XYZ file of C-alpha atoms in Angstrom:
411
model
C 16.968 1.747 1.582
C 16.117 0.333 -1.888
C 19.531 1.430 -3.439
C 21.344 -0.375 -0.554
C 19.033 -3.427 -1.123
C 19.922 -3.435 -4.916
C 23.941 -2.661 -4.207
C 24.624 -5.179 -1.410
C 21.576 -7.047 -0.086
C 23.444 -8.949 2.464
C 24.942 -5.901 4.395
C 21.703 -4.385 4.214
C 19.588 -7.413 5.703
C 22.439 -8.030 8.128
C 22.305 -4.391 9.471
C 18.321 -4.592 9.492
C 18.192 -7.839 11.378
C 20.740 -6.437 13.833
C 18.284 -3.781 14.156
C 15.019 -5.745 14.383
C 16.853 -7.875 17.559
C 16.414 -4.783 19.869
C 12.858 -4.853 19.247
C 11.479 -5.182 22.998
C 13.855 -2.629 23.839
C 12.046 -0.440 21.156
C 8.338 -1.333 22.545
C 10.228 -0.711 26.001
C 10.798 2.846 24.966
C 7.496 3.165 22.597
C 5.518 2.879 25.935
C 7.947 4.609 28.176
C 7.576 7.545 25.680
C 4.038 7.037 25.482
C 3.738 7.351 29.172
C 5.671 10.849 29.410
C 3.165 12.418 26.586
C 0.504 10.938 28.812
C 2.063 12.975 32.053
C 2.378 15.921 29.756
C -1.173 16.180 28.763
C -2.418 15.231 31.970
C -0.393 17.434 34.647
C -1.913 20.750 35.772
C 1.092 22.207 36.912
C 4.057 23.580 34.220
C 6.559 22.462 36.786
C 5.398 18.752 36.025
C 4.698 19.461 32.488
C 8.398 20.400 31.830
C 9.683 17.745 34.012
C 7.223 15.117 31.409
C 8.534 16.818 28.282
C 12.261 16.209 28.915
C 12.128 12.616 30.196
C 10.202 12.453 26.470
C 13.100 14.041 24.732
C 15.792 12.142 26.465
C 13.994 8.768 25.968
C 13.408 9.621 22.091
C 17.482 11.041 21.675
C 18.777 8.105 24.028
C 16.488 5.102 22.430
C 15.107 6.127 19.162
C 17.475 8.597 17.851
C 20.599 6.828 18.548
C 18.990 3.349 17.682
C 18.202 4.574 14.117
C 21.147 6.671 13.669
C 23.508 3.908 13.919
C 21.250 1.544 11.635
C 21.632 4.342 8.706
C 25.312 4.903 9.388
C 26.296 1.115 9.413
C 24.001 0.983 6.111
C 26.482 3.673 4.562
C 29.583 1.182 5.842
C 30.669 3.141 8.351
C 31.416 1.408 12.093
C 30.184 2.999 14.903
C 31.638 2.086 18.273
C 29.418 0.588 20.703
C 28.409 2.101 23.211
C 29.290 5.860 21.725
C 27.997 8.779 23.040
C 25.244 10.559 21.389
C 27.920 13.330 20.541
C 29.751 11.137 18.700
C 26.594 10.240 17.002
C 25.696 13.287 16.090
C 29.644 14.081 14.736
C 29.533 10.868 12.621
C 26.618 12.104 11.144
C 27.560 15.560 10.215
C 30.678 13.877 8.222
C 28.799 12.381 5.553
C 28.445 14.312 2.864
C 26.057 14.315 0.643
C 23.790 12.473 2.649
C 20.308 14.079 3.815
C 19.096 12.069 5.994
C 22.252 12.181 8.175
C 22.321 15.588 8.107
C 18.196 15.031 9.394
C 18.810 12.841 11.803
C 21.632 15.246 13.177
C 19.641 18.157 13.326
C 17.834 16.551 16.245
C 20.759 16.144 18.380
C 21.086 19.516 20.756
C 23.973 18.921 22.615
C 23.001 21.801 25.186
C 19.834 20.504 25.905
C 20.821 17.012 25.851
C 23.817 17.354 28.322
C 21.830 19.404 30.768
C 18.765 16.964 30.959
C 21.456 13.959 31.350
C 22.853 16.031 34.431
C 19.640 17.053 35.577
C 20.519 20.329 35.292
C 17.343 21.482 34.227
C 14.614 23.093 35.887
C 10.819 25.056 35.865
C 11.342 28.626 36.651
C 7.950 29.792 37.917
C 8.945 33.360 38.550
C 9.511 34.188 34.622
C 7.453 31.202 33.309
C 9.724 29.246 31.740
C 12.197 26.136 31.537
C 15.801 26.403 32.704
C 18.294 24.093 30.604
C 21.856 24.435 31.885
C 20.574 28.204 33.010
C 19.692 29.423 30.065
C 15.999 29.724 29.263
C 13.919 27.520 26.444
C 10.605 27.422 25.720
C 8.859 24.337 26.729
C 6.909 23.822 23.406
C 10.050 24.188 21.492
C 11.658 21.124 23.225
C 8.343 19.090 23.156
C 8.309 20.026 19.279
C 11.621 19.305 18.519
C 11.274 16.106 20.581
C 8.042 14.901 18.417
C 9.761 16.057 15.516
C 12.745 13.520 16.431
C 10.282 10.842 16.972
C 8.697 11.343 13.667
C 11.807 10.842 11.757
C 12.725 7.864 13.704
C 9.119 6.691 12.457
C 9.731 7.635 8.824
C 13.124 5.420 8.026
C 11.259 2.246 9.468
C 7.869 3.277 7.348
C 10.400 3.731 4.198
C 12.388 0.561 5.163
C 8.890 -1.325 5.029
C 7.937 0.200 1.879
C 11.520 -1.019 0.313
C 11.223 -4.763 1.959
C 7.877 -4.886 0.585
C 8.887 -3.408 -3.122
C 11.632 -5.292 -3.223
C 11.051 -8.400 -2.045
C 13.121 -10.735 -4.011
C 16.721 -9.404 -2.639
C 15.885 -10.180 0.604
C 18.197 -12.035 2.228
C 16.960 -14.150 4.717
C 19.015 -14.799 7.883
C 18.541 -17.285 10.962
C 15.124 -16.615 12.738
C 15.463 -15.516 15.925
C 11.762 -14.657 16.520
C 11.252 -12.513 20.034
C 7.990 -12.169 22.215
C 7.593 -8.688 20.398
C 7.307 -10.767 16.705
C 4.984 -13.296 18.409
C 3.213 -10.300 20.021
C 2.414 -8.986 16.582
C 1.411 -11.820 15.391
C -1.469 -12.109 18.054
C -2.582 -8.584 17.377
C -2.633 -9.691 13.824
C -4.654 -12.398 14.469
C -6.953 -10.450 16.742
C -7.381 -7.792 13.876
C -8.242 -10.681 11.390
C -10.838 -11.788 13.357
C -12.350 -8.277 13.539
C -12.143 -7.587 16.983
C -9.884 -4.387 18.255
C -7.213 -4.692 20.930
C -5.901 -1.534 22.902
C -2.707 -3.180 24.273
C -0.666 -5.926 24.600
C 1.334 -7.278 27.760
C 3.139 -10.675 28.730
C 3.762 -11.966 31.772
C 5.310 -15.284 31.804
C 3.310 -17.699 29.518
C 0.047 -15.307 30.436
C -0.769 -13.005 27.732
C -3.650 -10.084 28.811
C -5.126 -8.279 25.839
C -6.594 -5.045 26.755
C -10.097 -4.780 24.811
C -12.740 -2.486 24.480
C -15.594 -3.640 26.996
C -17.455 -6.689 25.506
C -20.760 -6.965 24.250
C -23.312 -10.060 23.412
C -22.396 -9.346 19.933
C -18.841 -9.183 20.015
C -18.508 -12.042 22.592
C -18.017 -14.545 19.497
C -15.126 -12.460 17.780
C -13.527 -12.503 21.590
C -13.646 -15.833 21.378
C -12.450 -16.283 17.491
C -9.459 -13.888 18.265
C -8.427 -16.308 21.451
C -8.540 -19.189 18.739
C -6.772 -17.379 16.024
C -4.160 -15.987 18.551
C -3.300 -19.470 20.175
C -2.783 -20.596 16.747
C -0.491 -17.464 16.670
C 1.201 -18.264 19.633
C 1.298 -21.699 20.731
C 2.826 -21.233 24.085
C 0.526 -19.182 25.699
C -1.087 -21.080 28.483
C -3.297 -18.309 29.264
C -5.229 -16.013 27.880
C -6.971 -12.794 29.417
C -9.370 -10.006 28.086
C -9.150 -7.080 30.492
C -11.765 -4.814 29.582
C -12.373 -1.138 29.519
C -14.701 -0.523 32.337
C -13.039 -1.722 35.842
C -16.121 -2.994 37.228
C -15.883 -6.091 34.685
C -14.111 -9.183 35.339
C -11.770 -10.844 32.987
C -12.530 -12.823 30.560
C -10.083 -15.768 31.329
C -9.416 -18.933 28.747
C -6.572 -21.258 29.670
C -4.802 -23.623 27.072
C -7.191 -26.531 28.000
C -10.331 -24.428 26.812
C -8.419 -23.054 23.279
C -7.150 -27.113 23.096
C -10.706 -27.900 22.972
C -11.613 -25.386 21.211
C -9.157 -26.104 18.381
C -10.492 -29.348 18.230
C -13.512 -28.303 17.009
C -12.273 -25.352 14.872
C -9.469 -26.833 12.999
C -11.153 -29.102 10.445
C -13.961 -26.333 9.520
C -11.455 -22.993 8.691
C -11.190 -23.741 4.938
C -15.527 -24.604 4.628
C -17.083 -22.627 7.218
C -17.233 -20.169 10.000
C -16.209 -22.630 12.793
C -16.903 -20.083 15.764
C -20.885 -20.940 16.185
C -19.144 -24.719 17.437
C -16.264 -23.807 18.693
C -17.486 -21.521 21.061
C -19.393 -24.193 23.210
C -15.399 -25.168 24.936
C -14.227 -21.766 25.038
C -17.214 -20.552 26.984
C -17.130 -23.345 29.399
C -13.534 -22.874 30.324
C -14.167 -18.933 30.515
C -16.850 -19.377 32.975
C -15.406 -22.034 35.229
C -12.369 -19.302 35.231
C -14.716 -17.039 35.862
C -15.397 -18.710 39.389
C -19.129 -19.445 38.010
C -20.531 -22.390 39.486
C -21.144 -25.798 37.272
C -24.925 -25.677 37.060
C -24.631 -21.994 35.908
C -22.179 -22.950 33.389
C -23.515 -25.983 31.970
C -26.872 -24.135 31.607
C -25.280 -20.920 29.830
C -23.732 -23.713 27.267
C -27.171 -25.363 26.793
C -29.302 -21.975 26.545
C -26.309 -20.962 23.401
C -26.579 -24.246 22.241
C -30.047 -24.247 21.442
C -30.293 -20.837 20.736
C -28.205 -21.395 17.417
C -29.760 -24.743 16.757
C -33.284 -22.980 17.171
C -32.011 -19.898 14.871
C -30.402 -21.870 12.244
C -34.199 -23.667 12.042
C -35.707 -19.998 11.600
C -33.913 -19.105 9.627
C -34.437 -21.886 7.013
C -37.800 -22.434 7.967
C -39.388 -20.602 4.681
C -36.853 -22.971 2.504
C -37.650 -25.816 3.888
C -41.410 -25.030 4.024
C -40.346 -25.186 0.285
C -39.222 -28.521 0.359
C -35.532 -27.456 -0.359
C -33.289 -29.931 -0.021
C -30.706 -28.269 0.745
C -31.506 -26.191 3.308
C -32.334 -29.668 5.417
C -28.774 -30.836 4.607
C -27.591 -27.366 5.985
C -29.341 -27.543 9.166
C -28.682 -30.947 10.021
C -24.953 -30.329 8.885
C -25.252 -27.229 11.397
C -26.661 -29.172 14.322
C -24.545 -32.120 14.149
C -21.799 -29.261 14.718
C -23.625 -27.746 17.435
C -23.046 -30.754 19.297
C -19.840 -31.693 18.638
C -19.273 -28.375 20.292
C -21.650 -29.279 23.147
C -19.557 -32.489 23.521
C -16.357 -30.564 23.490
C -18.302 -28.667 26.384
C -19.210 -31.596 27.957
C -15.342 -33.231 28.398
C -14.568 -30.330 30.325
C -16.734 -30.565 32.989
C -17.179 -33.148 35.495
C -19.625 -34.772 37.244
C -23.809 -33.854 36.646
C -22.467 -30.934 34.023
C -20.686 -33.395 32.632
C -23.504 -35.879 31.923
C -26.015 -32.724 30.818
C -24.288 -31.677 28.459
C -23.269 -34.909 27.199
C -26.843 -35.936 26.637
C -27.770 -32.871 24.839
C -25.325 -33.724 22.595
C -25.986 -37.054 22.032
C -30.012 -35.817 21.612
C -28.945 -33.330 18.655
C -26.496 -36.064 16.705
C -30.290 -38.659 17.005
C -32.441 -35.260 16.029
C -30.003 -35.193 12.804
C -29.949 -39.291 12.479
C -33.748 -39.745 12.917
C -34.601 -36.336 10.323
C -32.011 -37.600 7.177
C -35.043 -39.551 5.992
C -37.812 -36.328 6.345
C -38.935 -34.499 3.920
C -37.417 -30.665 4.315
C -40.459 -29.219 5.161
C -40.991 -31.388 8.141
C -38.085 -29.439 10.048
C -39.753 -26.689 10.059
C -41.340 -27.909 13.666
C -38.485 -30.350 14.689
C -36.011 -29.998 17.049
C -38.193 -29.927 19.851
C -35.189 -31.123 22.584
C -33.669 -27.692 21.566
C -36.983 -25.841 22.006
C -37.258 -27.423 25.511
C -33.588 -26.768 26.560
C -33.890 -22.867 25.728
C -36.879 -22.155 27.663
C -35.544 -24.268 30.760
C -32.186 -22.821 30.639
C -32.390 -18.875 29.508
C -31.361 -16.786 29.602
C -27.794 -17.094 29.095
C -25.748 -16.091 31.701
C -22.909 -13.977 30.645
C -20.348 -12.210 33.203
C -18.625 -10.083 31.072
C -20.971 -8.295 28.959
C -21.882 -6.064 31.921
C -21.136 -4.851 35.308
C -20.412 -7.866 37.770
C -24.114 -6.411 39.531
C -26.021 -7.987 36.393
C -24.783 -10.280 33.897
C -28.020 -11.572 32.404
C -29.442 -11.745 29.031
């Protein structure tokens, strides 16, 4: 890939971009394939197990074979009809001399086995143990091999072509964008895996994007939250967002594009000077939870326990500076709190009513707590913040649906 990069950059980017177009039909046949080793693994009987092992090699000959075949023959010059067979493939590749990687990518083209899958001639023959292709017997792990071993290859050229576009990045030739749902897809897995929290899978539907997750804890609830944020930054037009988790008996974490609005808000002037999740979660958790079907007391109080939880923690955690008399650690917790609630009034605008007003007041309570303390002396916080104080021991504990089973969601 390098030496066409350096010989003729723009038929190389051409041919790649070409190439990267057909990128939901390659996730198409990533999790197609996927599925089929699944089926193999899982099946008891060899009858099932064979039947799993050639719907993988077809999809990897028919999809990724052919797909990357043509990409390295066009990147040679050569034109390959569309729509050729996968004989005519494998022909085109034998013809170039001197060229290993054809002569690879041809070695994994079996025309027997290929033509009597694609006529379903194929079958399990339990009387001798073994598989029947076109009548002739083959040995099961020899086709799921050579099948694996097809898929690797396929998996090599676009490792090496990523090495090369990353080595060589100044011949690039940039084209049009044409950006897909799979680019904007990877973009909100990359976002997800900035903010530190792992996602299992992936799937659209319409402007709803579902990320499958691992199941949620009290400690990861806040990266949850910061990958929503970074991902709606990653994807603008998602309207919804959902966290399915791993056990089934948990409901889904559910954040719609007025709760990541909101909590943008709050986020977007503190990225570049501090972690802005503490204050931005306030919004996000209020939308989850009236998704969640939790009722407006419930929610409001969840907010407030959080709320002054932090503010409460921030003051611990301080409390030996400013017993000190540090200055700064008063500017840092009034700083803190004043954030706390603009997050509580970022809360408080999406709720209606009695919620509305709650939270509302707490936050107005906090921004007079920071007005009235700017003239204390640091050690004096060590006991303030007595609104907070109050508004934790009414309100815990926090109420939290996802972080277990839907039978007991309190912590």
């Amino acid at each position: 890939m390098t030496s066409h990069l350096k010989s003729d950059p723009e038929l190389a980017c051409s041919v790649m971009a070409r190439h990267v177009a057909r990128e939901p039909e390659m996730v198409s046949a990533h999790r197609g394939q996927i599925a089929y080793l699944d089926a193999y693994y899982e099946e008891e009987y060899q009858e099932e197990k064979a039947r799993a092992v050639m719907d993988l090699h077809r999809a990897v000959l028919e999809a990724d074979v052919r797909r990357t075949a043509v990409v390295v023959l066009e990147l040679l010059g050569r034109t390959v009809p569309q729509g050729a067979p996968l004989a005519t493939v494998r022909d085109l590749l034998a013809a170039q001399d001197g060229q290993p990687l054809c002569k690879l990518f041809a070695s994994t083209i079996r025309s027997e086995w290929r033509n009597a899958n694609a006529h379903e001639d194929f079958r399990w023959d339990p009387v001798n143990s073994t598989l029947l292709l076109g009548g002739r017997p083959a040995d099961l792990d020899e086709v799921l091999d050579a099948a694996l071993r097809a898929r690797a290859i396929c998996r090599g050229f676009e490792h090496g072509v990523a090495v090369a576009y990353a080595q060589n990045a100044s011949l690039l030739v940039r084209g049009a964008e044409n950006s897909n749902y799979v680019g904007r897809d990877l973009s909100i897995l990359q976002a997800a895996g900035e903010a530190r929290f792992p996602v299992l899978d992936i799937r659209r539907h319409g402007s709803l994007v579902r990320l499958d997750v691992p199941d949620v804890s009290v400690e990861s609830l806040r990266e949850a939250f910061r990958a929503i944020l970074r991902a709606a930054i990653a994807d603008p037009s998602v309207e919804r967002w959902e966290l399915r988790q791993a056990s089934p008996d948990r409901p889904l974490l559910h954040v719609d594009r007025t709760g990541t609005h909101a909590g943008l808000q709050v986020a977007e002037p503190l990225w570049e000077i501090a972690d802005p999740l503490p204050f931005a979660v306030l919004p996000l958790l209020a939308n989850a939870m009236t998704n969640a079907g939790e009722s407006a007391e419930t929610t409001v109080s969840t907010v407030l326990c959080l709320a002054a939880a932090h503010v409460l923690g921030e003051r611990d955690r301080l409390s030996r500076a400013l017993a000190q008399g540090d200055p700064s650690a008063k500017d840092e917790l009034i700083s803190t709190t004043k954030l706390i609630s603009d997050g509580a009034k970022a809360a408080a605008h999406l709720m209606e009513g009695a919620a509305h007003r709650k939270l509302l007041a707490f936050a107005e309570v906090l921004a007079g707590e920071c007005h009235r303390l700017k003239s204390a002396p640091p050690y004096a916080l060590v006991h303030e913040f007595v609104p907070a104080y109050r508004a934790l021991r009414r309100h815990g504990p926090a109420h939290l649906p996802w972080t277990t089973g839907l039978n007991d969601s309190a912590v």
